[in-house]
Tab-separated table of C-alpha atoms in Angstrom:
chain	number	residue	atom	x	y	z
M	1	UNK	CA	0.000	0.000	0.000
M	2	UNK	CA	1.546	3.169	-1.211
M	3	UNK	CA	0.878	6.315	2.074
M	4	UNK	CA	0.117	9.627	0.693
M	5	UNK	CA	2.748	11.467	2.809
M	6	UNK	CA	5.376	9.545	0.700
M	7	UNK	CA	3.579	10.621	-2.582
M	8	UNK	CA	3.599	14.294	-1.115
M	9	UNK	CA	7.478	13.939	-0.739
M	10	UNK	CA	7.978	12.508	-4.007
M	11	UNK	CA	6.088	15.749	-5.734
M	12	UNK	CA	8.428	18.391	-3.562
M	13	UNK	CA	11.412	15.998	-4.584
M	14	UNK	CA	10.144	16.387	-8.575
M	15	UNK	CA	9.568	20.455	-8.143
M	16	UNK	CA	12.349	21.675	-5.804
M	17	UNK	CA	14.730	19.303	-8.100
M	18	UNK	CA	17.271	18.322	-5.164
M	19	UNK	CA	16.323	16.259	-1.840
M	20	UNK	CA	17.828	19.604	0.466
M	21	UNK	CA	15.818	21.752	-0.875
M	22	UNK	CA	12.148	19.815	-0.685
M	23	UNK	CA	13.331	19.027	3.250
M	24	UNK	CA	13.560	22.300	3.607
M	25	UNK	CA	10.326	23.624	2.205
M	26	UNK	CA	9.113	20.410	4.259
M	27	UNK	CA	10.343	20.881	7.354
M	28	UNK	CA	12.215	17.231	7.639
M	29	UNK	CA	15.991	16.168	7.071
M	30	UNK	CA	17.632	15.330	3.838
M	31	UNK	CA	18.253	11.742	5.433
M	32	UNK	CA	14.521	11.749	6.242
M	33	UNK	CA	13.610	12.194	2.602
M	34	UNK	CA	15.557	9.890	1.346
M	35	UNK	CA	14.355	7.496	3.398
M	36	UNK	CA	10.675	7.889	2.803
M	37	UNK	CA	11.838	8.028	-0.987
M	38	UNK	CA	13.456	4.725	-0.545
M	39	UNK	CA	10.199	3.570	1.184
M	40	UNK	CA	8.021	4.501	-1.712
M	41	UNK	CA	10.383	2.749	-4.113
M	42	UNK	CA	10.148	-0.291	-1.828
M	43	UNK	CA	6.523	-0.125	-1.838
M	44	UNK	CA	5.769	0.701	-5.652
M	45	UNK	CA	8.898	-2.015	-6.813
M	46	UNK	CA	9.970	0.733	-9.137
M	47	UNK	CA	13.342	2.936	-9.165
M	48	UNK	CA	11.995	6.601	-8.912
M	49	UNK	CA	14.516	8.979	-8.564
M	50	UNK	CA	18.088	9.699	-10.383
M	51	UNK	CA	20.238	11.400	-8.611
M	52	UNK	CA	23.070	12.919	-10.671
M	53	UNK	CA	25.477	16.172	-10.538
M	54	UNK	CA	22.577	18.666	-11.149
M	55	UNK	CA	20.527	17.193	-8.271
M	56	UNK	CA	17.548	14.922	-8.756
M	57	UNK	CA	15.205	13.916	-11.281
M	58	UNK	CA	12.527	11.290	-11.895
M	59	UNK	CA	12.560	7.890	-13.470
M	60	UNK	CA	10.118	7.540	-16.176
M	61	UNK	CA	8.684	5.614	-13.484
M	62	UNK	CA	8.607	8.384	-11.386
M	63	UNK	CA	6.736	10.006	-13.904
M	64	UNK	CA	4.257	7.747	-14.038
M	65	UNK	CA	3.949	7.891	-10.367
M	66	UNK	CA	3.653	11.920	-10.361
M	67	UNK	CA	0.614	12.033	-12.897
M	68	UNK	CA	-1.318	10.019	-10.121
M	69	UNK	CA	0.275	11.733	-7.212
M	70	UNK	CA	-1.527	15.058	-8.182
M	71	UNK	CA	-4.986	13.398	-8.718
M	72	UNK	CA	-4.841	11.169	-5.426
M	73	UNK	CA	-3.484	14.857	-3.788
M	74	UNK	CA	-5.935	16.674	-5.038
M	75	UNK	CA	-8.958	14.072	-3.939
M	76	UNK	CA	-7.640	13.695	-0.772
M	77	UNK	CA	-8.186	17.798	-0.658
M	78	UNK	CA	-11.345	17.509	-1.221
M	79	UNK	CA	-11.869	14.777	0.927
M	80	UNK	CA	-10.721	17.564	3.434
M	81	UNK	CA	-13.048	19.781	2.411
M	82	UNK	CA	-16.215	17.679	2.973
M	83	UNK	CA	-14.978	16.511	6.417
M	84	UNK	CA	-14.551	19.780	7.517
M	85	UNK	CA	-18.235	20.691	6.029
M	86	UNK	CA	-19.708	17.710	7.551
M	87	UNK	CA	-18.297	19.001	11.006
M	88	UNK	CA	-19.180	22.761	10.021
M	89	UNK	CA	-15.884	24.589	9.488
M	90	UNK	CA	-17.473	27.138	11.028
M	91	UNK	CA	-14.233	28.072	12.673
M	92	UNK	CA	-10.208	28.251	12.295
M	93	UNK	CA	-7.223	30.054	10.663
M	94	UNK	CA	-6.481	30.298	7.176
M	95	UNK	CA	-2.895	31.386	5.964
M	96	UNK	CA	-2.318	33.763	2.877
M	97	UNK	CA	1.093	34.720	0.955
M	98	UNK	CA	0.805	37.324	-1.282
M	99	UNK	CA	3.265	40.316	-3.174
M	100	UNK	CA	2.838	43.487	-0.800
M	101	UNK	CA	0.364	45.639	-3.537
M	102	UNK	CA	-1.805	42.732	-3.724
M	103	UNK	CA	-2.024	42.744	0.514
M	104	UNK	CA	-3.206	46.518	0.243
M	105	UNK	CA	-5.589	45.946	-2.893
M	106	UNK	CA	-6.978	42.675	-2.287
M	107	UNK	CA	-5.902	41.329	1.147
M	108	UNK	CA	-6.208	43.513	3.700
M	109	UNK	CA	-9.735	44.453	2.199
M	110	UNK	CA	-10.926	40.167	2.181
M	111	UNK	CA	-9.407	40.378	5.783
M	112	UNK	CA	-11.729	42.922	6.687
M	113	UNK	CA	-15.010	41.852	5.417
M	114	UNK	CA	-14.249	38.227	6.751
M	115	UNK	CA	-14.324	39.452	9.992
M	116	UNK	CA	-18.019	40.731	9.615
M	117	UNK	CA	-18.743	37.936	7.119
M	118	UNK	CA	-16.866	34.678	8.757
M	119	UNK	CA	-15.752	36.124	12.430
M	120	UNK	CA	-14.690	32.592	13.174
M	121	UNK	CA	-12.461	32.226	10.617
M	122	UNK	CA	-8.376	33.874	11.277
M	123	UNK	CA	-6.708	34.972	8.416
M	124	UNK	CA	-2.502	34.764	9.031
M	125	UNK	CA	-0.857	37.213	5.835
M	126	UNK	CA	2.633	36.741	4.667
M	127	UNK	CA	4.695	38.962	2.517
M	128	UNK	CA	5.765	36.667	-0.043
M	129	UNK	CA	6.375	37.503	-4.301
M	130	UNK	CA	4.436	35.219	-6.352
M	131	UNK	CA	7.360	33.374	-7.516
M	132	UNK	CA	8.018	32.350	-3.457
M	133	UNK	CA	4.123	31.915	-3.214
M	134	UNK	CA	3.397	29.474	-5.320
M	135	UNK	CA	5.610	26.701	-4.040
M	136	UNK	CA	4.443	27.688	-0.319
M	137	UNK	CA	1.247	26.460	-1.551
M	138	UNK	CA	2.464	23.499	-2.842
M	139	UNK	CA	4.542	22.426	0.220
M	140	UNK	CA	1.672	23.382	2.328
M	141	UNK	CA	3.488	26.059	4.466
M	142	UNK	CA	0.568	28.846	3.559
M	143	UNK	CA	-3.020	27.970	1.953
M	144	UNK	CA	-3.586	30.638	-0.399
M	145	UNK	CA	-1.324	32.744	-2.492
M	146	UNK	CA	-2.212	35.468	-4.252
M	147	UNK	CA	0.361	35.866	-7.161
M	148	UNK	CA	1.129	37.272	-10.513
M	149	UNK	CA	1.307	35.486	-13.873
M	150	UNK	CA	5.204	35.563	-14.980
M	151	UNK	CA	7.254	33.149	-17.249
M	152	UNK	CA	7.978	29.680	-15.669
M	153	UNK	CA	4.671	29.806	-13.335
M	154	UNK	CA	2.401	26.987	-13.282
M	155	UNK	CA	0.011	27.413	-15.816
M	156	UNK	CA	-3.967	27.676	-15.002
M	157	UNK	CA	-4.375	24.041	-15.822
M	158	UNK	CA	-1.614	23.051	-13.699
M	159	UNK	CA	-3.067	19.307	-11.700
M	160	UNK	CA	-1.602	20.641	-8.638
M	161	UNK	CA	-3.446	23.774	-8.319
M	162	UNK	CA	-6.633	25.662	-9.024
M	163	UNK	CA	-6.283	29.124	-10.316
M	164	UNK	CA	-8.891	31.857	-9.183
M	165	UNK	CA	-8.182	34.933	-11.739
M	166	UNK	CA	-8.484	38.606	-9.471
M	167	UNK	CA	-7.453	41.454	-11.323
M	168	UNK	CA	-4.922	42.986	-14.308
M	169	UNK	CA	-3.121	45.980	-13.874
M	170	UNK	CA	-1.135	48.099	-16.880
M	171	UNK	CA	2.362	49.254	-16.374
M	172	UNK	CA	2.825	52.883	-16.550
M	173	UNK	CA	6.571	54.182	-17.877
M	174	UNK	CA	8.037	56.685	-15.547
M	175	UNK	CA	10.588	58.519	-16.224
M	176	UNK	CA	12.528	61.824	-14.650
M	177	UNK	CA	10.817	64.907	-15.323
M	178	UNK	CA	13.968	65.979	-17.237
M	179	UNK	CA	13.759	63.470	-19.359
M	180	UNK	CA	13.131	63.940	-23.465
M	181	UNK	CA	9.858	62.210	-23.455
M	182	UNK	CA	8.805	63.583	-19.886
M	183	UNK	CA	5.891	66.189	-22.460
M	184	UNK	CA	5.018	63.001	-24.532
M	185	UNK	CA	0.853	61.738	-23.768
M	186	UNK	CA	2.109	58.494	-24.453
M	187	UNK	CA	5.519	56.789	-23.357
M	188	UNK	CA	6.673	54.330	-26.944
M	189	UNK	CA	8.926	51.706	-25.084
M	190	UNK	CA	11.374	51.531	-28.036
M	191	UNK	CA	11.920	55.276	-27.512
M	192	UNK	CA	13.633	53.777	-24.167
M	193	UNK	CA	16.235	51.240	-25.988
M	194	UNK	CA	19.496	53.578	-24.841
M	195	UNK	CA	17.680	54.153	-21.311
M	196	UNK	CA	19.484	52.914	-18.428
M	197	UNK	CA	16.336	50.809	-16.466
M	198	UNK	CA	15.457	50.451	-12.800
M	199	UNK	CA	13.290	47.152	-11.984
M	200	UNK	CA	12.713	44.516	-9.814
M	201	UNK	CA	15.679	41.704	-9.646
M	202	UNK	CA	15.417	38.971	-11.613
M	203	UNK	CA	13.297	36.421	-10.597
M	204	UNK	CA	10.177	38.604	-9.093
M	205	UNK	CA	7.336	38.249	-11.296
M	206	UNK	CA	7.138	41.984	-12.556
M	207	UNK	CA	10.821	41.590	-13.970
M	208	UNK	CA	9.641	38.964	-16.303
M	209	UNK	CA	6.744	41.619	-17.404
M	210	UNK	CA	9.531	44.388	-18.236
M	211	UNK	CA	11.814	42.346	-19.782
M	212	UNK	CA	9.130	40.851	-21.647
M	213	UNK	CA	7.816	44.011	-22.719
M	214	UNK	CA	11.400	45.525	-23.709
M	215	UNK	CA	11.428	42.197	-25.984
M	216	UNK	CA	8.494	42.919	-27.538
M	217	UNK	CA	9.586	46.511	-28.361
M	218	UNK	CA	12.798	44.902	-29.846
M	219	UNK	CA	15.367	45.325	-27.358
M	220	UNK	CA	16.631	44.159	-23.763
M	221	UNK	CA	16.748	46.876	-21.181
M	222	UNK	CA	19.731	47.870	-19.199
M	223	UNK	CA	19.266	47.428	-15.955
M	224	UNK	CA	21.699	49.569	-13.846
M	225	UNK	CA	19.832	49.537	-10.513
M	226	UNK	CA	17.265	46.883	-9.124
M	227	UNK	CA	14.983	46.872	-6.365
M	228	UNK	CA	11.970	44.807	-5.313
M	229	UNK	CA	10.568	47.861	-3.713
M	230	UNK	CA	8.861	50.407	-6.279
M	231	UNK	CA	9.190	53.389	-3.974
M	232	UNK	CA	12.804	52.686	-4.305
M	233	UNK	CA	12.274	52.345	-8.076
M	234	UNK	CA	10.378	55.911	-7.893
M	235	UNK	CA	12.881	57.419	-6.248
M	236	UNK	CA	15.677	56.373	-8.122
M	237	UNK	CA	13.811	57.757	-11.394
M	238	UNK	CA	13.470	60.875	-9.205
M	239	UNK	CA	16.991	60.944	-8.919
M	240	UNK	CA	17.677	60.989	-13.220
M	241	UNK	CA	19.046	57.522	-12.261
M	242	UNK	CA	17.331	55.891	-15.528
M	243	UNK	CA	13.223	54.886	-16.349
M	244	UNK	CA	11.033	52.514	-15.181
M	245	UNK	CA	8.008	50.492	-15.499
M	246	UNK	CA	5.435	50.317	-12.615
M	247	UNK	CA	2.251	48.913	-12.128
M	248	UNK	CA	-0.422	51.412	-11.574
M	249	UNK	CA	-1.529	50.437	-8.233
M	250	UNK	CA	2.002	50.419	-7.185
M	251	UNK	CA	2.026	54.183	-7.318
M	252	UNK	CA	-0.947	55.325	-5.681
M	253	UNK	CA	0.330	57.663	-2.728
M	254	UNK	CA	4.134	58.075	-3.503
M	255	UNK	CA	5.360	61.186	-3.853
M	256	UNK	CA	6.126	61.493	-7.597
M	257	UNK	CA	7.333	65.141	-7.889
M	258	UNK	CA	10.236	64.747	-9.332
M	259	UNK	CA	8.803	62.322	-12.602
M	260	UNK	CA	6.397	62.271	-15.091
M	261	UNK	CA	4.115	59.119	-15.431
M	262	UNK	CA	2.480	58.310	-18.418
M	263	UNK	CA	0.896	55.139	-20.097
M	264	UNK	CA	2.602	53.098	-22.351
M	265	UNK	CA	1.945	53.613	-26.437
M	266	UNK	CA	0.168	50.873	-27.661
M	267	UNK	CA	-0.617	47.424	-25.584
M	268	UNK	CA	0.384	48.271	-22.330
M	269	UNK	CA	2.734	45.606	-20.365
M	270	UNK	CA	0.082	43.828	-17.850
M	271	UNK	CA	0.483	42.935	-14.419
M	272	UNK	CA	-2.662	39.255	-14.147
M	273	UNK	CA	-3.438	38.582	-10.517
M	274	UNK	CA	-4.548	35.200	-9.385
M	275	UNK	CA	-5.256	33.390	-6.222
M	276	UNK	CA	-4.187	29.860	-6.321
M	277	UNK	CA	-4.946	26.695	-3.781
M	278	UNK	CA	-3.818	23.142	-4.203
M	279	UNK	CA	-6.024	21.382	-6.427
M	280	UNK	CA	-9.092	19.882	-4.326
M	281	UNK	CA	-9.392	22.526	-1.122
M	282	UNK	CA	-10.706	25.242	-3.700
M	283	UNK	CA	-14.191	24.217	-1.638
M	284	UNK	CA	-12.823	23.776	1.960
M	285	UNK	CA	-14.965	25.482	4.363
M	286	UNK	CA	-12.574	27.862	5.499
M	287	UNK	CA	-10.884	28.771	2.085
M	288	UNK	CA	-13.895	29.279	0.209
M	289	UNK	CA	-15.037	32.192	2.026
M	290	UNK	CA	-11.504	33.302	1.215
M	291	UNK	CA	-11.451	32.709	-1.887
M	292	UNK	CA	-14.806	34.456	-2.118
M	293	UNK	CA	-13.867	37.740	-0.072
M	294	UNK	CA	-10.777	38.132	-2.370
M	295	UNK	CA	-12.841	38.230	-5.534
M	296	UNK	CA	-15.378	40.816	-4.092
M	297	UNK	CA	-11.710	42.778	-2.589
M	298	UNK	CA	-10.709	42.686	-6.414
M	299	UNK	CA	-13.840	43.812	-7.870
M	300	UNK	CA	-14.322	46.805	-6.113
């Protein structure tokens, strides 16, 4: 009989790609892993894992194994999710990751009418980028993230999760108010080729948008100075340290004195917001109403 918690370990094994870093997202040992992974291989009578110079990756009979692992996941969710409905879920604390404009748009506002909607229900918030989100999910450290659509992301049809769309947001250029195209109504991004850029680092979801929209304009920007934090950005434009792209939320209440903000010519770089669960607790008791206070947050 093949146990669950060994099919759980085999899926952080297959997405974290070494055995030290799906303990750690875990909470077990590297020897622990590879134990229950030795288990599982025992039980199924199948070599599963490879492990090589680049870390780990499955057998083809791993592979075979993972398909079911995210359907017999996902059931057991939902299995969850009844259980706790049969016994009322009236009651108990649901934890969120999300990038820190989506806690002030979305959030914080779903927080707030829970507590007249759901009182029994606790909402815990972490400050996590979608990139970090999404795999918190996954390895069951948070319940909910709300994250942004960015290259490498599991897709919408991903069997591991289910995908509740919330909002899109354009990017705005900004740029110093010294700048050639500071008079311009509309900002053409391949006007910006010689620009030196200010952005998120690599690997936060908005970098992939500005890159990706630099592409698309037919060059790749120069980024002299990164930061996560778009006040930072702002103020670094301020400065005449280069041009930016921001998404519009992003700036609502900086002080933007010192540059000019303006829309971008043509389609506009877009920032998609999603919630995501793991596949099967979409209709938990407790994340429902979540789920459901999130959507009404993002509507308004």
């Amino acid at each position: 009989m093949i146990e669950a918690r060994r099919l759980h370990i085999l899926r952080a094994v297959a997405d974290h790609r070494t055995v030290t870093a799906a303990a750690a997202a875990l909470y077990l040992t590297p020897s622990a892993v590879s134990q229950q992974l030795a288990a599982l291989e025992q039980e199924t009578g199948h070599r599963l894992v490879e492990r090589g110079a680049k870390g780990v990756r499955l057998t083809p009979a791993g592979e075979i194994l993972l398909s079911h692992t995210n359907a017999v996941l996902a059931q057991l969710e939902r299995a969850e999710a009844e259980l706790a409905a049969y016994s009322s879920g009236a009651a108990g604390t649901v934890t969120v990751a999300s990038f820190a404009t989506g806690i002030v748009l979305v959030v914080a506002p779903a927080v707030a009418r829970l507590a007249e909607s759901a009182p029994g229900i606790r909402i815990r918030v972490q400050d996590a980028e979608g990139d970090a989100s999404l795999p918190m999910v996954l390895d069951r450290q948070v319940d909910v993230a709300v994250a942004v659509e960015y290259r490498g992301a599991p897709a919408a049809d991903d069997p591991r999760l289910t995908h509740v769309p919330l909002y899109a947001e354009p990017f705005d250029a900004v740029v110093p108010v010294t700048h050639r195209l500071a008079d311009a109504a509309e900002v053409p991004l391949a006007e910006l080729a010689k620009d030196a850029w200010i952005g998120p680092y690599p690997g936060n979801p908005c970098h992939d948008v500005v890159v990706l929209a630099c592409e698309n304009a037919g060059f790749q920007p120069r980024m002299e100075h990164s930061s996560d934090d778009f006040r930072a950005v702002v103020a670094l434009a301020c400065a005449d340290a280069g041009v930016a792209l921001v998404p519009r939320s992003a700036l609502r209440g900086m002080d933007l004195a010192g540059v000019v903000v303006r829309p971008v010519d043509g389609t506009a770089p877009t920032r998609r917001v999603f919630a995501a669960v793991r596949r099967g607790a979409e209709e938990h008791p407790l994340i429902r109403p979540v789920l459901d206070a999130l959507g009404a947050a993002a509507e308004v």
